[in-house]
Amino acid sequence: MSKPHPDGAAAEDQTGRFVTQPNGRPRPLSPHMQIWRWHVTMAASILFRVTIGAASVGAVLVTAWLGAVAFGPGAHAAVTGFMGSPPGLLIGFGLTVVLFSFFLNGARHTINDTGNGLTPKTSNLLSWISVIGPVVLAAGFWAALMGAPA
Amino acid sequence: MSAHRYREGVKVSERHGAVEWLTERAALVALLPLSLWVASSAFTLAGADHAAVMGWFARPLNTGLSVATIMILSVYAGLAWKVIIEDYIHRPSSKTFLMALSNLTFLLLTATAVFFIVRLHVGSAPLPAGFGI
């Protein structure tokens, strides 16, 4: 039941510049990063999507760790040893950044979903907290962990 | 394209979308305190030896919250990936394939994690015990 529309080429477009709506008319694609002028609210928004993607990978890694524990002390010790090495610590730090990003950016998203915090001043502040906060909290987490008695 | 179906004057697809939106919001609200609990658990378990980790999972609260976290995260991340795929993939066959792949991945991930967590909780012998290998 699609109607003819002015730009027939858009319907065949696979370059990603246009999509065809259910009424048969073309519309430009959803916002892509290169279309928007940089702003911190945009950065917080796309970083939340990145965070969810990274959290999905994190869930796989945590499940692998659960598996190592389930396979016994030998496998668990191997994973613990790797996590103490430089690449392991880098992964560990990244996972805590993702975790705190999920918390802070998720809180921002939830506040905005209730219709609050949408004035330019507040949305900028919440976005800056969501972008910078995770790194600060992760640094604090690791400082406390390294400083804690073994 | 099939005609839109209506129920009580509202498009069925719109009701479906509203339910998905509410599910996303409810899951995210549940995950916020859980993420702080995960951070505190990671702090406790980082560098802990095997016996200490087994002792941690022996506590019902830790097991229950672990299972809740992986289940709610999978529901939330599955819906989030659906939105991301819908936004950036426009070839219908690719879209269907990727969504099925995403749902299957999170289903398998949840099942695997719950399987391990339950074994740790009941203190099963190290794998592959019980599989006759």
Coordinates of N, CA, C and O in Angstrom, one line a residue, chain A residues 3-55:
Chain A
K3 N 2.5 4.5 -1.3 CA 2.2 5.4 -2.4 C 3.4 5.9 -3.1 O 4.5 5.8 -2.5
P4 N 3.2 6.4 -4.3 CA 4.4 6.9 -5.0 C 4.8 8.2 -4.2 O 4.0 8.9 -3.7
H5 N 6.1 8.4 -4.2 CA 6.6 9.6 -3.5 C 7.5 10.4 -4.4 O 8.0 9.8 -5.4
P6 N 7.8 11.6 -4.1 CA 8.6 12.5 -5.0 C 10.0 11.9 -5.3 O 10.4 12.0 -6.4
D7 N 10.6 11.4 -4.3 CA 12.0 10.9 -4.6 C 12.0 9.4 -4.6 O 12.2 8.7 -3.6
G8 N 11.8 8.8 -5.8 CA 11.8 7.4 -5.9 C 13.1 6.7 -5.5 O 13.1 5.6 -5.0
A9 N 14.2 7.4 -5.7 CA 15.5 6.9 -5.4 C 15.7 6.6 -3.9 O 16.4 5.7 -3.5
A10 N 15.0 7.4 -3.0 CA 15.1 7.2 -1.6 C 14.7 5.8 -1.1 O 15.3 5.3 -0.2
A11 N 13.7 5.3 -1.8 CA 13.2 4.0 -1.4 C 14.2 2.9 -1.6 O 14.3 2.0 -0.9
E12 N 15.1 3.1 -2.6 CA 16.1 2.1 -2.9 C 17.4 2.4 -2.2 O 18.4 1.7 -2.3
D13 N 17.4 3.6 -1.5 CA 18.6 4.1 -0.9 C 19.2 3.1 0.2 O 18.5 2.8 1.1
Q14 N 20.4 2.6 0.0 CA 21.0 1.7 1.0 C 22.2 2.4 1.6 O 23.0 1.8 2.3
T15 N 22.4 3.7 1.2 CA 23.6 4.4 1.8 C 23.3 4.8 3.2 O 24.3 5.3 3.9
G16 N 22.1 4.8 3.6 CA 21.8 5.2 5.0 C 21.4 6.6 5.1 O 21.3 7.1 6.2
R17 N 21.1 7.4 4.0 CA 20.8 8.8 4.1 C 19.3 8.9 4.3 O 18.8 9.9 4.8
F18 N 18.5 8.0 3.8 CA 17.0 8.1 3.9 C 16.4 6.7 4.3 O 17.0 5.7 4.0
V19 N 15.3 6.8 4.9 CA 14.5 5.6 5.2 C 13.1 5.9 4.7 O 12.7 7.0 4.6
T20 N 12.4 4.8 4.3 CA 11.0 5.0 3.9 C 10.1 4.8 5.0 O 10.1 3.7 5.7
Q21 N 9.2 5.7 5.3 CA 8.2 5.6 6.4 C 7.1 4.6 5.9 O 7.0 4.3 4.8
P22 N 6.3 4.1 6.9 CA 5.2 3.2 6.6 C 4.3 3.8 5.6 O 3.6 3.1 4.8
N23 N 4.1 5.2 5.5 CA 3.2 5.8 4.5 C 3.9 5.9 3.2 O 3.3 6.5 2.2
G24 N 5.1 5.4 3.0 CA 5.7 5.4 1.7 C 6.6 6.6 1.4 O 7.2 6.6 0.4
R25 N 6.6 7.6 2.3 CA 7.4 8.8 2.0 C 8.8 8.6 2.6 O 8.9 8.0 3.7
P26 N 9.8 9.2 2.0 CA 11.1 9.1 2.5 C 11.3 10.1 3.6 O 10.7 11.2 3.6
R27 N 12.1 9.8 4.6 CA 12.5 10.8 5.6 C 14.0 10.6 5.9 O 14.5 9.5 5.7
P28 N 14.6 11.7 6.3 CA 16.1 11.6 6.6 C 16.3 10.6 7.7 O 15.4 10.4 8.5
L29 N 17.5 10.0 7.8 CA 17.8 9.0 8.8 C 17.8 9.7 10.2 O 17.9 10.8 10.4
S30 N 17.6 8.8 11.2 CA 17.7 9.2 12.6 C 19.1 9.9 12.8 O 20.0 9.6 12.1
P31 N 19.2 10.8 13.8 CA 20.5 11.5 14.0 C 21.7 10.6 14.1 O 21.7 9.7 14.9
H32 N 22.6 10.9 13.2 CA 23.9 10.2 13.3 C 24.9 11.2 13.9 O 24.7 12.4 13.8
M33 N 26.0 10.7 14.5 CA 26.9 11.6 15.2 C 27.4 12.7 14.3 O 27.6 13.8 14.7
Q34 N 27.7 12.4 13.0 CA 28.4 13.4 12.2 C 27.4 14.6 11.8 O 27.9 15.6 11.3
I35 N 26.1 14.4 12.0 CA 25.2 15.4 11.6 C 25.1 16.5 12.7 O 24.8 17.7 12.3
W36 N 25.3 16.2 13.9 CA 25.1 17.1 15.0 C 26.3 17.9 15.4 O 27.4 17.4 15.4
R37 N 26.1 19.2 15.7 CA 27.1 20.0 16.3 C 27.4 19.4 17.7 O 26.5 19.0 18.4
W38 N 28.7 19.3 18.0 CA 29.0 18.6 19.3 C 28.4 19.4 20.5 O 28.5 20.6 20.5
H39 N 27.8 18.7 21.4 CA 27.3 19.3 22.6 C 27.4 18.2 23.7 O 27.2 17.0 23.4
V40 N 27.5 18.6 25.0 CA 27.7 17.6 26.0 C 26.5 16.7 26.2 O 26.6 15.5 26.5
T41 N 25.3 17.2 25.9 CA 24.1 16.4 26.0 C 24.1 15.2 25.0 O 23.7 14.1 25.2
M42 N 24.6 15.6 23.8 CA 24.8 14.6 22.7 C 25.8 13.5 23.1 O 25.6 12.3 22.9
A43 N 26.9 14.0 23.7 CA 28.0 13.1 24.1 C 27.4 12.1 25.2 O 27.7 10.9 25.1
A44 N 26.7 12.7 26.2 CA 26.1 11.8 27.2 C 25.2 10.8 26.6 O 25.2 9.6 27.0
S45 N 24.4 11.2 25.7 CA 23.4 10.3 25.1 C 24.1 9.2 24.3 O 23.7 8.0 24.5
I46 N 25.1 9.5 23.5 CA 25.7 8.4 22.7 C 26.6 7.6 23.6 O 26.7 6.4 23.4
L47 N 27.1 8.2 24.7 CA 28.0 7.4 25.6 C 27.1 6.4 26.4 O 27.6 5.4 26.8
F48 N 25.8 6.7 26.6 CA 25.0 5.7 27.3 C 24.8 4.5 26.4 O 24.8 3.4 26.9
R49 N 24.6 4.7 25.1 CA 24.5 3.6 24.2 C 25.8 2.8 24.2 O 25.8 1.6 24.2
V50 N 26.9 3.5 24.1 CA 28.2 2.8 24.2 C 28.4 2.0 25.5 O 28.9 0.9 25.5
T51 N 27.9 2.7 26.6 CA 28.0 2.0 27.9 C 27.2 0.7 27.9 O 27.7 -0.3 28.4
I52 N 26.0 0.7 27.3 CA 25.2 -0.5 27.3 C 25.9 -1.6 26.5 O 25.9 -2.8 26.9
G53 N 26.5 -1.2 25.4 CA 27.2 -2.1 24.6 C 28.4 -2.7 25.3 O 28.6 -3.9 25.4
A54 N 29.1 -1.8 26.0 CA 30.3 -2.3 26.8 C 29.8 -3.1 28.0 O 30.5 -4.1 28.4
A55 N 28.7 -2.8 28.6 CA 28.1 -3.5 29.7 C 27.7 -4.9 29.3 O 27.8 -5.9 30.0

